[in-house]
């Protein structure tokens, strides 16, 4: 099932949750919507599911207009951040719900329903919990049951809203791997919303980065990390050093100090320079574009994180390998191995 | 605590003494002395005994003062039976109406956002804040011979005032808030996610309501119905205004109690009153049980 979204706009009062969003999702894809809270990613997901309606724009599944249908007819599996399991039903009945509410004409007989639920509980590896109630399960178990319940209706599309957001870090990591392998197995077109970049980069085939109701970049996890399209994406994904610079022709200035960096094909004016923390190479004073005094050093496993006060006055944090120990008070030269400059 | 003070005092240096006083003063802020506690508890119990338990006992004592036969004879009077029947009919009508209205109102308030929502919540409470007599008078103004609809009703030969419909209307009005009030906080807390999940799984509106919403709020519904019923059967003021006190026809139990009492028929008056008192006791017990179920539901939600 392909999904196509065209020029979607949704306002809540004066707040623009979606401000002209265009998106194409290919059949069988596992797509991540990544962005800070308030970026509109959940709103987009809910509109695709039919749980919310846009003010304008189009949504189509396989070319047919989805907005003409309600949530009930769209045949979309939706997994909620807080599970939304039916608290008065056993796990078994929760998973069976979608099969039991089908119109009489297409409803399967009891034996078929039982077999299907059993199969789904096996799929999420929780068949031994069939008789329990949601309140007796752990968060991770609840979310897997919620997923089994959504899959019961054989959805054309699977939508997951911050599926692991309410779980602790360890369970989250396990479920991520599990979700990816599950998607590989069932191969349903899936979109999941997350504010956790690691989750998006690890699980998804493609990542859509959103901010303020707009799509900033669509690309593979490598694309959005290695070649961020906008200043926002560079700042949001990965840990970046951000410095205000001024571009004049091919000269880049930090304050009034020209930097030994080449600015090619950039418009003159105020700009932002982005460097990944680990792309800042440390050398003797005078060896790089920047110079500064080490203020403070902490060790994190393989790297040392140093706070460096640049001669221009800004303080930045860099990650350096531990082959050469840094000490507070050292004066160092810093050379960005890779950097990007964005206007604005 | 007392031990500690005694020890300190026995040190008998002035410094230690003042420290002991300070400690005692601090402790007194947190725990009242035993005497004070006793006085407060006794006061509370005495008050409850005089104002709640004693009247209840008196009702039953008076009802049975001429023996158990007189008690049952009083209840078997046609007038008494008519009042009991009318009370049950009116309660059945107003409770079922308020069950529907209350569910609809609570649903609207808890699950949708719309302009004027705060105003609606305030309106729901209106019957609680207005004197029941005024509630009754409103219906007289609307449906009485001189009222807005009075002429039309007379032309079509429809009797509302001084008849069952009037009594049922007044009772429904007075007891409206109970179901809605019991459900609004419960439904607000539960949110709309389970309903959304049901819809996305293909359930129709009715299926969602009967399979998801209703089971989640059933204890709250029962709780509201119970309180609504207790009030409907006991309502006096509003009903008194619209009833017309036609003996054997438009007297509910509370109205009949008053009439019999004014006629010095104490046994009969208190016999009917004892039925109302029993209703109150049953309501109390049922309420306690329901509250336990509601709390359990709450615990489940907290996970």
Short mmCIF file of N, CA and C in Angstrom, two decimals, chain B residues 108-188:
data_model
loop_
_atom_site.label_atom_id
_atom_site.label_comp_id
_atom_site.label_asym_id
_atom_site.label_seq_id
_atom_site.Cartn_x
_atom_site.Cartn_y
_atom_site.Cartn_z
N UNK B 108 -20.58 14.32 26.17
CA UNK B 108 -20.28 15.57 25.47
C UNK B 108 -19.16 16.33 26.17
N UNK B 109 -19.26 16.41 27.50
CA UNK B 109 -18.28 17.21 28.24
C UNK B 109 -16.92 16.52 28.22
N UNK B 110 -16.90 15.20 28.41
CA UNK B 110 -15.62 14.52 28.60
C UNK B 110 -14.90 14.24 27.28
N UNK B 111 -15.65 14.00 26.21
CA UNK B 111 -14.97 13.51 25.01
C UNK B 111 -14.84 14.55 23.90
N UNK B 112 -15.58 15.65 23.96
CA UNK B 112 -15.48 16.64 22.90
C UNK B 112 -15.05 17.99 23.44
N UNK B 113 -14.44 18.76 22.56
CA UNK B 113 -14.15 20.16 22.86
C UNK B 113 -15.14 21.00 22.07
N UNK B 114 -15.84 21.91 22.74
CA UNK B 114 -16.74 22.78 22.00
C UNK B 114 -16.92 24.07 22.78
N UNK B 115 -17.27 25.16 22.08
CA UNK B 115 -17.46 26.41 22.80
C UNK B 115 -18.65 26.29 23.76
N UNK B 116 -18.55 26.93 24.91
CA UNK B 116 -19.65 26.91 25.87
C UNK B 116 -19.62 25.69 26.77
N UNK B 117 -18.50 24.94 26.76
CA UNK B 117 -18.42 23.73 27.56
C UNK B 117 -18.48 24.03 29.06
N UNK B 118 -17.74 25.07 29.47
CA UNK B 118 -17.75 25.45 30.89
C UNK B 118 -19.15 25.84 31.32
N UNK B 119 -19.86 26.55 30.42
CA UNK B 119 -21.22 26.97 30.71
C UNK B 119 -22.11 25.75 30.91
N UNK B 120 -21.92 24.75 30.07
CA UNK B 120 -22.73 23.53 30.17
C UNK B 120 -22.49 22.83 31.52
N UNK B 121 -21.21 22.76 31.93
CA UNK B 121 -20.89 22.12 33.20
C UNK B 121 -21.58 22.86 34.35
N UNK B 122 -21.58 24.21 34.26
CA UNK B 122 -22.26 25.00 35.29
C UNK B 122 -23.76 24.72 35.28
N UNK B 123 -24.32 24.64 34.08
CA UNK B 123 -25.76 24.38 33.95
C UNK B 123 -26.15 23.05 34.57
N UNK B 124 -25.28 22.05 34.39
CA UNK B 124 -25.58 20.72 34.92
C UNK B 124 -25.76 20.80 36.44
N UNK B 125 -25.01 21.69 37.08
CA UNK B 125 -25.08 21.81 38.53
C UNK B 125 -26.26 22.64 39.02
N UNK B 126 -26.93 23.32 38.11
CA UNK B 126 -27.98 24.26 38.50
C UNK B 126 -29.02 23.63 39.44
N UNK B 127 -29.55 22.45 39.14
CA UNK B 127 -30.57 21.87 40.03
C UNK B 127 -30.08 21.69 41.47
N UNK B 128 -28.77 21.55 41.65
CA UNK B 128 -28.23 21.41 43.01
C UNK B 128 -28.23 22.74 43.74
N UNK B 129 -28.03 23.83 42.99
CA UNK B 129 -27.83 25.11 43.66
C UNK B 129 -29.15 25.86 43.83
N UNK B 130 -30.20 25.41 43.16
CA UNK B 130 -31.48 26.11 43.25
C UNK B 130 -32.37 25.40 44.28
N UNK B 131 -33.14 26.15 45.03
CA UNK B 131 -34.05 25.53 45.99
C UNK B 131 -35.09 24.69 45.26
N UNK B 132 -35.35 23.45 45.72
CA UNK B 132 -36.31 22.57 45.03
C UNK B 132 -37.68 23.23 44.85
N UNK B 133 -38.08 24.08 45.79
CA UNK B 133 -39.38 24.74 45.68
C UNK B 133 -39.42 25.58 44.41
N UNK B 134 -38.31 26.27 44.16
CA UNK B 134 -38.26 27.12 42.96
C UNK B 134 -38.31 26.24 41.71
N UNK B 135 -37.60 25.09 41.74
CA UNK B 135 -37.66 24.16 40.61
C UNK B 135 -39.10 23.79 40.33
N UNK B 136 -39.87 23.52 41.41
CA UNK B 136 -41.28 23.16 41.24
C UNK B 136 -42.07 24.32 40.65
N UNK B 137 -41.81 25.52 41.17
CA UNK B 137 -42.55 26.70 40.70
C UNK B 137 -42.32 26.95 39.22
N UNK B 138 -41.09 26.68 38.74
CA UNK B 138 -40.78 26.87 37.32
C UNK B 138 -41.75 26.06 36.48
N UNK B 139 -42.01 24.83 36.92
CA UNK B 139 -42.92 23.98 36.14
C UNK B 139 -44.36 24.47 36.22
N UNK B 140 -44.73 25.04 37.38
CA UNK B 140 -46.06 25.64 37.48
C UNK B 140 -46.17 26.80 36.49
N UNK B 141 -45.10 27.63 36.42
CA UNK B 141 -45.11 28.76 35.50
C UNK B 141 -45.21 28.30 34.05
N UNK B 142 -44.55 27.17 33.75
CA UNK B 142 -44.55 26.68 32.36
C UNK B 142 -45.87 26.00 32.00
N UNK B 143 -46.32 25.10 32.90
CA UNK B 143 -47.44 24.23 32.51
C UNK B 143 -48.75 24.53 33.24
N UNK B 144 -48.74 25.48 34.20
CA UNK B 144 -49.95 25.80 34.95
C UNK B 144 -51.00 26.44 34.05
N UNK B 145 -52.23 26.58 34.59
CA UNK B 145 -53.34 27.15 33.81
C UNK B 145 -52.97 28.53 33.27
N UNK B 146 -52.23 29.32 34.08
CA UNK B 146 -51.83 30.67 33.67
C UNK B 146 -50.48 30.67 32.95
N UNK B 147 -49.84 29.47 32.84
CA UNK B 147 -48.45 29.38 32.36
C UNK B 147 -48.32 29.50 30.86
N UNK B 148 -47.07 29.43 30.37
CA UNK B 148 -46.78 29.64 28.95
C UNK B 148 -47.48 28.61 28.07
N UNK B 149 -47.43 27.36 28.49
CA UNK B 149 -48.03 26.30 27.67
C UNK B 149 -49.41 25.90 28.19
N UNK B 150 -49.87 26.58 29.24
CA UNK B 150 -51.11 26.19 29.90
C UNK B 150 -52.29 26.14 28.95
N UNK B 151 -52.48 27.19 28.15
CA UNK B 151 -53.61 27.26 27.24
C UNK B 151 -53.58 26.12 26.23
N UNK B 152 -52.41 25.95 25.64
CA UNK B 152 -52.26 24.92 24.61
C UNK B 152 -52.55 23.53 25.19
N UNK B 153 -52.01 23.30 26.40
CA UNK B 153 -52.20 22.00 27.04
C UNK B 153 -53.68 21.75 27.34
N UNK B 154 -54.40 22.83 27.78
CA UNK B 154 -55.82 22.67 28.10
C UNK B 154 -56.61 22.36 26.83
N UNK B 155 -56.25 23.09 25.73
CA UNK B 155 -56.94 22.85 24.46
C UNK B 155 -56.77 21.41 24.00
N UNK B 156 -55.59 20.85 24.25
CA UNK B 156 -55.33 19.48 23.79
C UNK B 156 -55.62 18.45 24.88
N UNK B 157 -56.18 18.94 25.99
CA UNK B 157 -56.60 18.04 27.05
C UNK B 157 -55.44 17.20 27.62
N UNK B 158 -54.31 17.87 27.76
CA UNK B 158 -53.16 17.16 28.34
C UNK B 158 -52.93 17.68 29.76
N UNK B 159 -52.89 16.76 30.71
CA UNK B 159 -52.70 17.14 32.10
C UNK B 159 -51.24 16.88 32.50
N UNK B 160 -50.52 17.95 32.82
CA UNK B 160 -49.14 17.76 33.27
C UNK B 160 -49.03 18.08 34.75
N UNK B 161 -49.48 19.29 35.11
CA UNK B 161 -49.45 19.69 36.52
C UNK B 161 -50.49 18.89 37.29
N UNK B 162 -50.23 18.64 38.56
CA UNK B 162 -51.12 17.89 39.44
C UNK B 162 -51.39 16.49 38.89
N UNK B 163 -50.41 15.93 38.20
CA UNK B 163 -50.53 14.57 37.66
C UNK B 163 -49.14 13.95 37.59
N UNK B 164 -49.07 12.69 37.20
CA UNK B 164 -47.79 11.99 37.16
C UNK B 164 -46.73 12.70 36.30
N UNK B 165 -47.08 13.17 35.07
CA UNK B 165 -46.03 13.81 34.26
C UNK B 165 -45.35 14.98 34.97
N UNK B 166 -46.14 15.82 35.67
CA UNK B 166 -45.57 16.97 36.37
C UNK B 166 -44.62 16.52 37.46
N UNK B 167 -45.05 15.52 38.24
CA UNK B 167 -44.21 15.03 39.34
C UNK B 167 -42.92 14.43 38.78
N UNK B 168 -43.06 13.66 37.68
CA UNK B 168 -41.88 13.05 37.08
C UNK B 168 -40.93 14.12 36.54
N UNK B 169 -41.49 15.15 35.90
CA UNK B 169 -40.66 16.23 35.36
C UNK B 169 -39.88 16.94 36.48
N UNK B 170 -40.61 17.31 37.54
CA UNK B 170 -39.97 18.03 38.64
C UNK B 170 -38.87 17.17 39.26
N UNK B 171 -39.16 15.89 39.45
CA UNK B 171 -38.17 15.00 40.05
C UNK B 171 -36.96 14.84 39.13
N UNK B 172 -37.22 14.69 37.84
CA UNK B 172 -36.13 14.55 36.88
C UNK B 172 -35.22 15.78 36.93
N UNK B 173 -35.86 16.95 36.97
CA UNK B 173 -35.08 18.18 37.01
C UNK B 173 -34.18 18.23 38.25
N UNK B 174 -34.77 17.92 39.39
CA UNK B 174 -34.03 18.04 40.65
C UNK B 174 -32.88 17.02 40.72
N UNK B 175 -33.07 15.84 40.11
CA UNK B 175 -32.07 14.78 40.25
C UNK B 175 -31.14 14.69 39.05
N UNK B 176 -31.26 15.66 38.13
CA UNK B 176 -30.46 15.56 36.91
C UNK B 176 -28.95 15.43 37.14
N UNK B 177 -28.37 16.21 38.07
CA UNK B 177 -26.90 16.22 38.13
C UNK B 177 -26.25 14.90 38.56
N UNK B 178 -26.99 14.01 39.23
CA UNK B 178 -26.31 12.86 39.85
C UNK B 178 -25.53 12.00 38.87
N UNK B 179 -26.19 11.53 37.82
CA UNK B 179 -25.49 10.63 36.88
C UNK B 179 -24.37 11.38 36.16
N UNK B 180 -24.67 12.58 35.67
CA UNK B 180 -23.67 13.35 34.94
C UNK B 180 -22.46 13.62 35.82
N UNK B 181 -22.72 14.03 37.08
CA UNK B 181 -21.64 14.35 38.01
C UNK B 181 -20.77 13.13 38.32
N UNK B 182 -21.40 11.97 38.40
CA UNK B 182 -20.62 10.76 38.70
C UNK B 182 -19.75 10.38 37.51
N UNK B 183 -20.22 10.68 36.29
CA UNK B 183 -19.52 10.19 35.10
C UNK B 183 -18.47 11.14 34.55
N UNK B 184 -18.71 12.47 34.67
CA UNK B 184 -17.80 13.41 34.00
C UNK B 184 -16.34 13.21 34.42
N UNK B 185 -16.03 13.23 35.73
CA UNK B 185 -14.61 13.06 36.09
C UNK B 185 -14.05 11.71 35.65
N UNK B 186 -14.88 10.67 35.77
CA UNK B 186 -14.43 9.33 35.38
C UNK B 186 -14.09 9.28 33.89
N UNK B 187 -14.98 9.82 33.07
CA UNK B 187 -14.77 9.76 31.63
C UNK B 187 -13.65 10.69 31.20
N UNK B 188 -13.52 11.83 31.89
CA UNK B 188 -12.43 12.72 31.55
C UNK B 188 -11.10 12.06 31.81
#
